[in-house]
Amino acid sequence: MFTGIIEEIGRVKAIRRGSSEAKIVISCSRVLGKKNTMSSYPSIGVPTILGDSIAVNGVCLTVTELRGDTFTADVMPETFSRSSLSSLRPGSKVNLERAMPAYGRFGGHIVSGHIDGTGKISSLKRDGNAIWFTIETDSDITDFIVEKGSITIDGISLTVAAVTHQKPKGEFQVSVIPHTLSETSLSEKKTGDIVNLETDIVGKYVKQFFKEEK
């Protein structure tokens, strides 16, 4: 489980595509426990080991190799097809978060790392020192988005400011403060970019509960 509080911005070093899977190599330091910083995560400073889970732009991946200041993770074809990972290139910046330890602080909301799909940034509007992001996505996803609720965008826990429910496409808005912009890859996003989305898992359980009650 993750919380949507980004630990570090990593950089894609290589992507090796095979017939049945791909391997992504990411360089970083803090997530590998090689740099002590002020953070809400006591786990920082504790080395990452093989088998650990790391959310890469919100997608839960398993560490399969560690070498120097890099880690490698396998990416299945379905993961590529359902996420924006397929658009990554060597040099791309990615948001990284390790799985939350039992003794960690719950800074964001419950994030599984299993994204629901993607959305497209339809507009960016500056409002003082913040930026409004308007994101268009399938109505199957906006059905689980509520105003003042939580949404995960590329692994970042954000609060929904407004949502429009339409079919087949809906849209929602979030306001991103300067600190979040500087600590994540959102600072480099532009109109038309694709982002990974994960809706609040609590809403999914509630909908399933009432579906079974009928």
CSV table of C-alpha atoms in Angstrom, one decimal:
chain,number,residue,atom,x,y,z
A,1,MET,CA,0.0,0.0,0.0
A,2,PHE,CA,1.1,3.5,-0.8
A,3,THR,CA,-0.1,7.0,0.3
A,4,GLY,CA,0.5,9.2,-2.7
A,5,ILE,CA,3.3,11.2,-1.0
A,6,ILE,CA,6.2,11.2,-3.5
A,7,GLU,CA,9.6,10.4,-2.0
A,8,GLU,CA,11.7,11.3,-4.9
A,9,ILE,CA,11.8,12.1,-8.6
A,10,GLY,CA,13.7,9.4,-10.4
A,11,ARG,CA,15.0,9.3,-13.9
A,12,VAL,CA,14.5,6.6,-16.5
A,13,LYS,CA,18.0,5.3,-17.4
A,14,ALA,CA,16.9,2.5,-19.8
A,15,ILE,CA,13.9,0.6,-21.1
A,16,ARG,CA,14.6,-2.9,-22.5
A,17,ARG,CA,11.7,-4.3,-24.4
A,18,GLY,CA,11.3,-8.1,-24.9
A,19,SER,CA,8.6,-10.2,-26.6
A,20,SER,CA,6.7,-10.9,-23.4
A,21,GLU,CA,7.8,-8.1,-21.0
A,22,ALA,CA,9.9,-5.0,-20.6
A,23,LYS,CA,12.5,-4.0,-18.1
A,24,ILE,CA,12.7,-0.5,-16.9
A,25,VAL,CA,15.9,0.8,-15.2
A,26,ILE,CA,15.5,3.9,-13.0
A,27,SER,CA,18.2,5.9,-11.3
A,28,CYS,CA,17.6,7.5,-7.9
A,29,SER,CA,19.2,7.8,-4.5
A,30,ARG,CA,16.7,8.6,-1.7
A,31,VAL,CA,14.3,5.7,-2.5
A,32,LEU,CA,17.3,3.3,-2.5
A,33,GLY,CA,18.1,4.5,1.1
A,34,LYS,CA,21.3,6.2,0.1
A,35,LYS,CA,20.4,9.7,1.1
A,36,ASN,CA,19.1,10.8,4.5
A,37,THR,CA,16.6,13.7,4.2
A,38,MET,CA,13.8,15.3,6.2
A,39,SER,CA,10.8,13.2,5.4
A,40,SER,CA,7.6,11.8,6.8
A,41,TYR,CA,8.9,8.3,5.9
A,42,PRO,CA,11.1,6.8,8.6
A,43,SER,CA,12.0,4.1,6.1
A,44,ILE,CA,14.3,6.6,4.2
A,45,GLY,CA,17.8,5.6,5.0
A,46,VAL,CA,16.8,1.9,5.1
A,47,PRO,CA,18.2,0.1,2.0
A,48,THR,CA,15.7,-1.1,-0.6
A,49,ILE,CA,16.0,-4.8,-1.2
A,50,LEU,CA,15.0,-7.2,-4.0
A,51,GLY,CA,11.3,-7.8,-4.0
A,52,ASP,CA,10.3,-4.4,-2.6
A,53,SER,CA,7.4,-2.6,-4.1
A,54,ILE,CA,7.9,0.9,-5.6
A,55,ALA,CA,5.2,3.0,-7.2
A,56,VAL,CA,6.5,4.4,-10.5
A,57,ASN,CA,4.2,7.2,-11.6
A,58,GLY,CA,1.5,5.5,-9.5
A,59,VAL,CA,2.1,2.0,-10.9
A,60,CYS,CA,3.2,-0.6,-8.4
A,61,LEU,CA,6.3,-2.4,-9.6
A,62,THR,CA,8.6,-5.0,-8.0
A,63,VAL,CA,12.3,-4.4,-7.7
A,64,THR,CA,14.1,-7.3,-9.5
A,65,GLU,CA,17.6,-5.9,-9.7
A,66,LEU,CA,19.7,-3.4,-7.7
A,67,ARG,CA,22.9,-2.0,-9.1
A,68,GLY,CA,24.7,1.2,-8.0
A,69,ASP,CA,22.2,4.0,-8.0
A,70,THR,CA,19.6,2.2,-10.1
A,71,PHE,CA,16.9,-0.3,-9.7
A,72,THR,CA,15.2,-2.5,-12.3
A,73,ALA,CA,11.6,-3.6,-12.5
A,74,ASP,CA,9.7,-5.8,-14.9
A,75,VAL,CA,6.7,-4.3,-16.7
A,76,MET,CA,4.1,-6.6,-18.2
A,77,PRO,CA,2.4,-5.8,-21.6
A,78,GLU,CA,-1.0,-5.2,-19.8
A,79,THR,CA,0.7,-2.7,-17.6
A,80,PHE,CA,2.0,-0.8,-20.6
A,81,SER,CA,-1.3,-0.9,-22.3
A,82,ARG,CA,-3.3,0.4,-19.3
A,83,SER,CA,-0.8,3.1,-18.2
A,84,SER,CA,1.4,6.0,-19.4
A,85,LEU,CA,4.6,4.0,-18.8
A,86,SER,CA,4.6,3.1,-22.5
A,87,SER,CA,5.4,6.8,-23.2
A,88,LEU,CA,8.5,6.9,-21.0
A,89,ARG,CA,11.9,7.3,-22.6
A,90,PRO,CA,15.5,7.3,-21.3
A,91,GLY,CA,15.8,10.6,-19.4
A,92,SER,CA,12.1,10.8,-18.5
A,93,LYS,CA,11.4,11.9,-14.9
A,94,VAL,CA,9.2,9.6,-12.8
A,95,ASN,CA,7.5,10.0,-9.4
A,96,LEU,CA,8.7,7.3,-6.9
A,97,GLU,CA,7.2,6.1,-3.6
A,98,ARG,CA,8.1,3.0,-1.7
A,99,ALA,CA,5.3,0.9,0.0
A,100,MET,CA,4.3,2.5,3.3
A,101,PRO,CA,5.8,0.8,6.4
A,102,ALA,CA,3.5,-0.1,9.3
A,103,TYR,CA,5.2,2.6,11.4
A,104,GLY,CA,5.0,5.3,8.7
A,105,ARG,CA,2.9,8.4,8.7
A,106,PHE,CA,-0.3,8.4,6.6
A,107,GLY,CA,0.3,11.6,4.7
A,108,GLY,CA,-2.1,11.1,1.7
A,109,HIS,CA,-4.8,8.5,1.2
A,110,ILE,CA,-5.0,4.8,0.5
A,111,VAL,CA,-3.3,4.1,-2.8
A,112,SER,CA,-3.0,0.5,-4.1
A,113,GLY,CA,-0.7,1.2,-7.1
A,114,HIS,CA,-3.2,-0.6,-9.4
A,115,ILE,CA,-4.3,2.3,-11.7
A,116,ASP,CA,-7.8,2.5,-13.2
A,117,GLY,CA,-6.6,4.0,-16.4
A,118,THR,CA,-5.3,7.2,-17.9
A,119,GLY,CA,-6.4,10.7,-18.4
A,120,LYS,CA,-5.4,13.6,-20.7
A,121,ILE,CA,-4.5,17.0,-19.4
A,122,SER,CA,-7.0,19.2,-21.3
A,123,SER,CA,-6.0,22.6,-19.8
A,124,LEU,CA,-3.5,24.2,-17.4
A,125,LYS,CA,-4.4,27.5,-15.8
A,126,ARG,CA,-2.3,29.5,-13.4
A,127,ASP,CA,-4.1,30.9,-10.3
A,128,GLY,CA,-1.7,32.9,-8.2
A,129,ASN,CA,1.1,30.6,-7.3
A,130,ALA,CA,-0.9,27.5,-8.0
A,131,ILE,CA,-1.9,25.8,-11.2
A,132,TRP,CA,-5.3,24.3,-12.0
A,133,PHE,CA,-5.1,21.0,-13.9
A,134,THR,CA,-8.2,19.9,-15.9
A,135,ILE,CA,-8.1,16.3,-16.8
A,136,GLU,CA,-10.3,14.4,-19.2
A,137,THR,CA,-10.9,10.7,-18.7
A,138,ASP,CA,-13.4,7.9,-19.3
A,139,SER,CA,-16.8,8.2,-17.5
A,140,ASP,CA,-16.1,4.8,-16.0
A,141,ILE,CA,-13.3,6.5,-14.0
A,142,THR,CA,-15.1,9.8,-13.3
A,143,ASP,CA,-18.0,7.8,-11.8
A,144,PHE,CA,-15.7,7.1,-8.9
A,145,ILE,CA,-14.5,10.7,-8.5
A,146,VAL,CA,-16.2,13.0,-6.1
A,147,GLU,CA,-15.7,16.7,-5.2
A,148,LYS,CA,-13.4,17.1,-2.2
A,149,GLY,CA,-12.5,13.5,-2.5
A,150,SER,CA,-9.0,12.0,-3.2
A,151,ILE,CA,-7.5,11.1,-6.6
A,152,THR,CA,-4.1,9.8,-7.5
A,153,ILE,CA,-2.4,11.4,-10.5
A,154,ASP,CA,0.9,9.8,-11.6
A,155,GLY,CA,1.2,8.5,-8.0
A,156,ILE,CA,0.5,11.8,-6.3
A,157,SER,CA,-2.4,12.1,-3.8
A,158,LEU,CA,-4.4,15.2,-4.7
A,159,THR,CA,-7.8,16.6,-3.7
A,160,VAL,CA,-10.6,16.9,-6.3
A,161,ALA,CA,-11.8,20.5,-6.6
A,162,ALA,CA,-14.5,19.9,-9.2
A,163,VAL,CA,-15.8,17.0,-11.3
A,164,THR,CA,-18.1,16.9,-14.4
A,165,HIS,CA,-19.9,13.6,-15.0
A,166,GLN,CA,-20.5,13.1,-18.7
A,167,LYS,CA,-20.5,10.1,-21.1
A,168,PRO,CA,-18.4,8.8,-22.7
A,169,LYS,CA,-15.9,11.3,-21.3
A,170,GLY,CA,-15.9,13.3,-18.1
A,171,GLU,CA,-13.4,15.6,-16.5
A,172,PHE,CA,-12.2,16.8,-13.2
A,173,GLN,CA,-10.0,19.6,-11.8
A,174,VAL,CA,-7.3,19.7,-9.1
A,175,SER,CA,-5.3,22.7,-7.9
A,176,VAL,CA,-1.6,22.0,-7.5
A,177,ILE,CA,0.5,24.1,-5.0
A,178,PRO,CA,4.1,25.1,-5.7
A,179,HIS,CA,5.6,22.6,-3.2
A,180,THR,CA,3.9,19.7,-5.0
A,181,LEU,CA,5.0,21.1,-8.4
A,182,SER,CA,8.6,21.3,-7.2
A,183,GLU,CA,8.7,17.8,-5.6
A,184,THR,CA,7.0,15.9,-8.4
A,185,SER,CA,7.0,15.6,-12.2
A,186,LEU,CA,3.8,17.7,-12.5
A,187,SER,CA,6.0,20.8,-13.0
A,188,GLU,CA,6.9,19.5,-16.5
A,189,LYS,CA,3.4,18.6,-17.6
A,190,LYS,CA,1.8,20.3,-20.5
A,191,THR,CA,-1.6,20.3,-22.2
A,192,GLY,CA,-2.2,17.0,-24.0
A,193,ASP,CA,0.0,14.9,-21.8
A,194,ILE,CA,-1.3,11.5,-20.5
A,195,VAL,CA,-1.3,10.8,-16.8
A,196,ASN,CA,-2.0,7.7,-14.7
A,197,LEU,CA,-5.2,7.8,-12.6
A,198,GLU,CA,-6.3,5.7,-9.6
A,199,THR,CA,-9.5,6.6,-7.9
A,200,ASP,CA,-10.2,6.3,-4.2
A,201,ILE,CA,-10.5,2.5,-3.4
A,202,VAL,CA,-13.0,3.2,-0.6
A,203,GLY,CA,-15.5,4.4,-3.3
A,204,LYS,CA,-15.0,1.1,-5.2
A,205,TYR,CA,-15.9,-1.0,-2.2
A,206,VAL,CA,-18.9,1.1,-1.4
A,207,LYS,CA,-20.3,0.8,-4.9
A,208,GLN,CA,-19.7,-3.0,-4.9
A,209,PHE,CA,-21.4,-3.3,-1.5
A,210,PHE,CA,-24.6,-1.6,-2.8
A,211,LYS,CA,-24.5,-3.5,-6.0
A,212,GLU,CA,-24.6,-6.8,-4.1
A,213,GLU,CA,-27.3,-5.5,-1.8
A,214,LYS,CA,-29.7,-5.0,-4.8
